[in-house]
Amino acid sequence: MSVTGCCHQSIIQFAETAYREIKYENDNLYGVYGGLHISPFEDWDPKYDDLVLSLGKYGFEKIGCNHCTGILCAKKFISAGYPVVKGSAQNRSKDKAYLGNGDKIGFGIEV
């Protein structure tokens, strides 16, 4: 399980480092949580389509993303079949596509 903070360095670079340096043989990366900083202003660039496709390499079982990931990006992850934990869109959160204010995510245990 990895926490990104606001992942300015790119979720792919972040995941690749974890995949290469700390994963066990025949394991996938279990989960990631944080702002993935892909399209925080909903300004989709076609190069992000490759990023969406590339994320599948890591086999995440649970993806918890929030505000700076971008709603559009979270929806593209969902459309691609990635296990994105959706939010409630409560407490002034903008959309259910990602986790927002007051939402919970559990890794290894149910919350």
Backbone as a chain_set.jsonl record, in Angstrom:
{"seq": "MSVTGCCHQSIIQFAETAYREIKYENDNLYGVYGGLHISPFEDWDPKYDDLVLSLGKYGFEKIGCNHCTGILCAKKFISAGYPVVKGSAQNRSKDKAYLGNGDKIGFGIEV", "coords": {"N": [[0.85, -1.16, 0.0], [0.618, 2.148, -0.892], [1.072, 5.604, -0.243], [0.577, 8.607, -1.834], [0.523, 11.379, -1.409], [0.421, 14.5, -2.938], [0.927, 13.683, -6.01], [3.183, 14.797, -7.717], [5.392, 13.877, -9.126], [4.541, 12.015, -10.94], [2.308, 9.372, -11.208], [2.957, 7.058, -12.527], [5.781, 6.974, -12.527], [6.133, 6.896, -9.765], [4.796, 4.455, -9.108], [6.3, 2.696, -10.671], [8.815, 2.812, -9.457], [8.221, 1.701, -6.925], [7.34, -0.807, -7.793], [9.625, -1.865, -8.978], [11.573, -1.681, -6.928], [10.573, -2.555, -4.377], [8.622, -4.544, -4.528], [7.533, -7.922, -4.07], [8.529, -11.05, -5.536], [6.406, -12.126, -8.117], [4.271, -10.656, -7.161], [1.74, -8.141, -7.258], [1.27, -4.603, -7.012], [-0.489, -3.646, -4.191], [-2.256, -1.465, -3.27], [-3.028, 2.039, -3.73], [-3.127, 5.36, -2.531], [-4.084, 8.708, -2.735], [-3.622, 12.079, -3.977], [-3.331, 12.052, -7.344], [-2.437, 13.825, -9.151], [-2.966, 14.408, -11.978], [-4.924, 15.531, -13.79], [-5.756, 18.052, -12.469], [-7.123, 20.396, -13.045], [-8.981, 19.637, -14.811], [-8.065, 19.561, -17.411], [-7.649, 17.81, -19.951], [-5.125, 16.087, -21.591], [-4.193, 14.413, -24.545], [-1.927, 12.771, -24.131], [-2.277, 11.767, -21.63], [-3.913, 9.61, -21.95], [-2.257, 7.466, -22.539], [-1.018, 7.226, -20.076], [-3.163, 6.374, -18.492], [-3.606, 3.832, -19.615], [-1.114, 2.666, -19.049], [-1.095, 2.367, -16.292], [-2.27, -0.043, -15.645], [-0.31, -2.01, -15.666], [0.67, -2.385, -13.114], [-1.102, -3.711, -11.506], [-2.829, -2.864, -9.414], [-4.987, -3.483, -6.7], [-6.675, -1.853, -5.392], [-7.567, 1.469, -5.738], [-7.386, 4.558, -4.448], [-8.192, 7.659, -5.1], [-8.009, 11.256, -5.132], [-8.86, 14.774, -5.051], [-6.802, 16.283, -6.715], [-6.308, 14.468, -8.668], [-8.211, 14.66, -10.578], [-11.494, 14.797, -11.795], [-12.275, 13.92, -14.334], [-10.109, 12.247, -15.008], [-10.319, 10.279, -12.986], [-12.751, 9.153, -13.746], [-12.006, 8.112, -16.218], [-10.191, 6.157, -15.367], [-12.01, 4.47, -14.061], [-13.634, 3.728, -16.249], [-11.733, 2.288, -17.639], [-11.657, 0.043, -16.168], [-10.3, -0.097, -13.771], [-9.824, -0.611, -10.235], [-11.143, 1.634, -8.732], [-11.913, 3.299, -5.783], [-14.883, 4.659, -5.062], [-16.286, 7.855, -4.148], [-18.517, 9.725, -1.96], [-19.483, 12.181, -2.628], [-20.237, 14.05, -0.757], [-20.267, 16.66, 1.759], [-19.307, 18.964, 0.45], [-17.693, 17.869, -1.509], [-16.903, 17.31, -4.938], [-17.698, 15.249, -6.735], [-18.701, 11.802, -7.225], [-16.803, 10.202, -8.334], [-14.301, 10.049, -7.225], [-12.605, 9.798, -4.012], [-13.604, 11.961, -1.402], [-14.134, 14.713, 0.87], [-14.538, 13.479, 4.076], [-14.939, 10.861, 3.236], [-14.07, 7.348, 3.374], [-11.475, 4.885, 3.192], [-10.333, 1.568, 3.172], [-7.51, -0.488, 3.66], [-6.742, -3.703, 3.516], [-8.401, -4.096, 5.651], [-11.871, -3.757, 6.314], [-13.637, -0.702, 6.358]], "CA": [[0.0, 0.0, 0.0], [1.428, 3.359, -1.013], [0.39, 6.896, -0.133], [1.327, 9.485, -2.728], [0.431, 12.824, -1.197], [0.068, 15.07, -4.24], [1.957, 12.951, -6.753], [3.714, 15.614, -8.81], [6.419, 13.174, -9.898], [3.823, 11.119, -11.852], [1.931, 8.109, -10.583], [3.674, 5.976, -13.204], [7.142, 6.944, -11.972], [5.971, 6.466, -8.374], [4.472, 3.026, -9.106], [7.426, 1.956, -11.253], [9.849, 2.711, -8.426], [7.756, 0.703, -5.953], [7.283, -2.094, -8.487], [10.997, -2.311, -9.214], [12.425, -1.694, -5.74], [10.074, -3.176, -3.145], [7.631, -5.607, -4.686], [8.025, -9.286, -3.973], [8.38, -11.805, -6.772], [5.049, -12.536, -8.491], [3.261, -9.815, -6.516], [1.375, -6.852, -7.819], [1.146, -3.58, -5.982], [-1.835, -3.818, -3.649], [-3.113, -0.289, -3.303], [-2.451, 3.381, -3.735], [-4.063, 6.398, -2.125], [-3.593, 10.082, -2.725], [-3.871, 12.905, -5.141], [-2.422, 11.544, -8.367], [-1.996, 15.03, -9.862], [-2.958, 14.164, -13.418], [-5.664, 16.622, -14.449], [-6.457, 18.748, -11.385], [-7.961, 21.474, -13.576], [-9.808, 18.985, -15.829], [-7.488, 19.884, -18.718], [-7.172, 16.518, -20.429], [-4.185, 16.067, -22.708], [-4.188, 13.043, -25.075], [-0.829, 11.959, -23.581], [-2.761, 11.123, -20.412], [-4.519, 8.326, -22.31], [-1.197, 6.469, -22.364], [-0.838, 7.067, -18.634], [-4.273, 5.54, -18.022], [-3.318, 2.46, -20.041], [0.107, 2.191, -18.383], [-1.333, 2.073, -14.878], [-2.659, -1.443, -15.515], [0.878, -2.858, -15.481], [1.021, -2.56, -11.711], [-2.053, -4.624, -10.892], [-3.42, -2.376, -8.167], [-6.27, -4.059, -6.312], [-7.503, -0.78, -4.848], [-7.043, 2.798, -6.036], [-8.103, 5.653, -3.798], [-7.646, 8.924, -5.598], [-8.812, 12.396, -4.7], [-9.057, 16.02, -5.791], [-5.889, 16.703, -7.786], [-6.313, 13.461, -9.728], [-9.132, 15.167, -11.588], [-12.708, 13.995, -11.959], [-12.207, 13.289, -15.653], [-9.145, 11.151, -14.927], [-10.909, 9.209, -12.168], [-13.767, 8.49, -14.579], [-11.291, 7.314, -17.224], [-9.715, 4.969, -14.652], [-13.176, 3.607, -13.852], [-13.99, 3.189, -17.57], [-10.699, 1.319, -18.013], [-11.828, -1.142, -15.331], [-9.449, -0.074, -12.58], [-10.595, -0.705, -8.991], [-11.187, 2.936, -8.061], [-12.878, 3.408, -4.695], [-15.658, 5.874, -5.316], [-16.638, 8.672, -2.999], [-19.93, 9.982, -1.68], [-19.797, 13.541, -3.093], [-20.815, 14.801, 0.352], [-19.4, 17.627, 2.432], [-18.742, 19.849, -0.583], [-16.897, 17.17, -2.518], [-17.493, 17.639, -6.237], [-18.163, 14.145, -7.567], [-18.542, 10.47, -6.637], [-15.773, 9.453, -9.059], [-13.142, 9.846, -6.362], [-12.827, 10.032, -2.587], [-13.622, 13.369, -1.031], [-14.217, 15.076, 2.288], [-15.288, 12.577, 4.942], [-14.982, 9.491, 2.728], [-13.099, 6.439, 3.986], [-10.96, 3.763, 2.404], [-9.608, 0.616, 4.004], [-6.556, -1.359, 2.986], [-6.528, -4.886, 4.334], [-9.54, -4.218, 6.559], [-13.026, -2.981, 5.87], [-13.953, 0.435, 7.236]], "C": [[0.898, 1.225, 0.0], [0.551, 4.592, -0.892], [1.221, 7.899, -0.915], [1.422, 10.927, -2.266], [-0.116, 13.415, -2.488], [1.186, 14.654, -5.191], [2.477, 13.723, -7.971], [4.714, 14.858, -9.677], [5.832, 12.199, -10.906], [3.558, 9.791, -11.15], [2.662, 6.944, -11.248], [5.1, 5.869, -12.665], [7.114, 6.441, -10.528], [5.757, 4.953, -8.312], [5.634, 2.197, -9.644], [8.548, 1.78, -10.231], [9.462, 1.663, -7.384], [7.783, -0.696, -6.562], [8.682, -2.697, -8.621], [11.764, -2.541, -7.909], [11.884, -2.493, -4.553], [9.056, -4.277, -3.33], [8.294, -6.97, -4.569], [7.777, -9.999, -5.29], [6.934, -12.278, -6.936], [3.951, -11.754, -7.786], [2.939, -8.62, -7.398], [1.371, -5.851, -6.678], [-0.293, -3.605, -5.486], [-2.699, -2.577, -3.805], [-2.334, 0.998, -3.316], [-3.538, 4.352, -3.293], [-3.38, 7.752, -2.2], [-4.078, 10.866, -3.923], [-2.868, 12.504, -6.208], [-1.949, 12.639, -9.319], [-1.866, 14.815, -11.373], [-3.692, 15.276, -14.159], [-6.461, 17.411, -13.408], [-7.383, 19.863, -11.861], [-8.848, 20.978, -14.712], [-9.348, 19.336, -17.241], [-6.85, 18.625, -19.303], [-6.285, 16.69, -21.656], [-4.17, 14.631, -23.235], [-3.041, 12.17, -24.548], [-1.253, 11.251, -22.297], [-3.447, 9.792, -20.708], [-3.499, 7.199, -22.152], [-0.947, 6.191, -20.887], [-1.925, 6.151, -18.074], [-4.007, 4.081, -18.389], [-2.133, 1.866, -19.283], [-0.126, 1.772, -16.939], [-1.687, 0.603, -14.647], [-1.501, -2.392, -15.263], [1.089, -3.243, -14.026], [0.02, -3.397, -10.93], [-2.655, -4.171, -9.579], [-4.768, -3.04, -7.922], [-7.221, -3.0, -5.781], [-6.812, 0.546, -5.145], [-7.946, 3.822, -5.368], [-7.487, 6.954, -4.267], [-8.558, 10.061, -5.152], [-8.572, 13.614, -5.575], [-8.088, 16.297, -6.937], [-5.67, 15.619, -8.839], [-7.124, 13.989, -10.901], [-10.313, 14.228, -11.746], [-12.657, 13.236, -13.279], [-11.255, 12.094, -15.638], [-9.708, 9.987, -14.114], [-11.95, 8.441, -12.976], [-13.117, 7.65, -15.676], [-10.699, 6.054, -16.59], [-10.856, 3.97, -14.469], [-13.581, 2.949, -15.165], [-12.994, 2.131, -18.038], [-10.764, 0.054, -17.158], [-10.941, -1.196, -14.104], [-10.306, -0.023, -11.316], [-10.56, 0.593, -8.171], [-12.265, 2.905, -6.986], [-13.592, 4.74, -4.874], [-15.999, 6.587, -4.012], [-18.133, 8.864, -2.868], [-20.407, 11.321, -2.229], [-20.518, 14.348, -2.011], [-19.81, 15.821, 0.867], [-18.615, 18.504, 1.455], [-17.749, 19.179, -1.524], [-17.631, 17.294, -3.847], [-18.152, 16.478, -6.963], [-17.946, 12.823, -6.842], [-17.424, 9.663, -7.288], [-14.523, 9.216, -8.226], [-13.49, 10.166, -4.921], [-12.738, 11.521, -2.271], [-13.709, 13.549, 0.473], [-15.098, 14.1, 3.061], [-15.388, 11.146, 4.449], [-13.87, 8.66, 3.363], [-12.675, 5.38, 2.983], [-10.214, 2.852, 3.374], [-8.672, -0.216, 3.144], [-6.275, -2.532, 3.908], [-7.621, -5.119, 5.36], [-10.681, -3.401, 5.978], [-13.293, -1.867, 6.865], [-15.435, 0.726, 7.204]], "O": [[1.828, 1.323, 0.8], [-0.577, 4.615, -1.383], [2.424, 8.029, -0.69], [2.328, 11.641, -2.696], [-1.045, 12.855, -3.07], [2.274, 15.229, -5.164], [2.231, 13.335, -9.113], [4.864, 15.177, -10.856], [6.588, 11.602, -11.672], [4.459, 9.176, -10.58], [2.953, 5.945, -10.59], [5.567, 4.767, -12.377], [7.97, 5.655, -10.122], [6.44, 4.251, -7.567], [5.918, 1.116, -9.128], [9.159, 0.714, -10.154], [10.286, 0.831, -7.004], [8.204, -1.654, -5.912], [8.881, -3.892, -8.402], [12.526, -3.502, -7.804], [12.671, -3.055, -3.791], [8.658, -4.899, -2.345], [9.46, -7.146, -4.922], [6.913, -9.597, -6.068], [6.324, -12.773, -5.989], [2.793, -12.171, -7.818], [3.77, -8.16, -8.18], [1.461, -6.229, -5.51], [-1.222, -3.587, -6.293], [-3.767, -2.639, -4.413], [-1.155, 1.048, -2.966], [-4.71, 4.193, -3.633], [-2.235, 7.91, -1.776], [-4.838, 10.375, -4.758], [-1.661, 12.612, -5.986], [-1.134, 12.378, -10.204], [-0.802, 15.013, -11.958], [-3.13, 15.894, -15.063], [-7.691, 17.438, -13.453], [-8.323, 20.232, -11.157], [-9.397, 21.77, -15.478], [-10.162, 19.399, -18.163], [-5.647, 18.409, -19.161], [-6.654, 17.354, -22.625], [-4.137, 13.701, -22.429], [-3.171, 10.946, -24.522], [-0.653, 10.246, -21.917], [-3.554, 8.939, -19.827], [-3.835, 6.11, -21.687], [-0.693, 5.051, -20.498], [-1.64, 5.259, -17.275], [-4.17, 3.193, -17.552], [-2.155, 0.69, -18.918], [0.582, 0.907, -16.423], [-1.43, 0.066, -13.569], [-1.696, -3.471, -14.703], [1.629, -4.312, -13.737], [0.289, -3.755, -9.783], [-2.962, -4.996, -8.718], [-5.591, -3.146, -8.832], [-8.431, -3.218, -5.724], [-5.632, 0.727, -4.846], [-9.128, 3.93, -5.693], [-6.377, 7.304, -3.866], [-9.729, 9.85, -4.837], [-8.129, 13.488, -6.717], [-8.543, 16.53, -8.057], [-4.927, 15.829, -9.797], [-6.768, 13.79, -12.063], [-10.148, 13.011, -11.821], [-12.963, 12.045, -13.329], [-11.568, 11.044, -16.2], [-9.581, 8.831, -14.519], [-12.02, 7.215, -12.897], [-13.629, 6.586, -16.023], [-10.704, 4.992, -17.213], [-10.686, 2.772, -14.695], [-13.844, 1.747, -15.199], [-13.361, 1.193, -18.745], [-10.016, -0.895, -17.391], [-10.84, -2.241, -13.46], [-11.396, 0.549, -11.329], [-10.018, 0.634, -7.066], [-13.404, 2.525, -7.257], [-12.975, 5.804, -4.84], [-15.998, 5.995, -2.933], [-18.917, 8.238, -3.581], [-21.611, 11.569, -2.289], [-21.32, 15.229, -2.321], [-18.65, 15.836, 0.454], [-17.419, 18.743, 1.627], [-17.038, 19.863, -2.261], [-18.859, 17.374, -3.869], [-19.083, 16.697, -7.739], [-17.104, 12.732, -5.948], [-17.126, 8.554, -6.844], [-13.766, 8.283, -8.493], [-14.544, 10.737, -4.64], [-11.896, 12.238, -2.813], [-13.394, 12.641, 1.243], [-16.271, 13.921, 2.732], [-15.878, 10.286, 5.181], [-12.863, 9.196, 3.826], [-13.411, 5.031, 2.06], [-9.542, 3.327, 4.289], [-9.016, -0.598, 2.026], [-5.646, -2.375, 4.954], [-7.753, -6.225, 5.885], [-10.454, -2.452, 5.227], [-13.188, -2.067, 8.075], [-15.898, 1.646, 7.877]]}, "num_chains": 1, "name": "protein.A"}
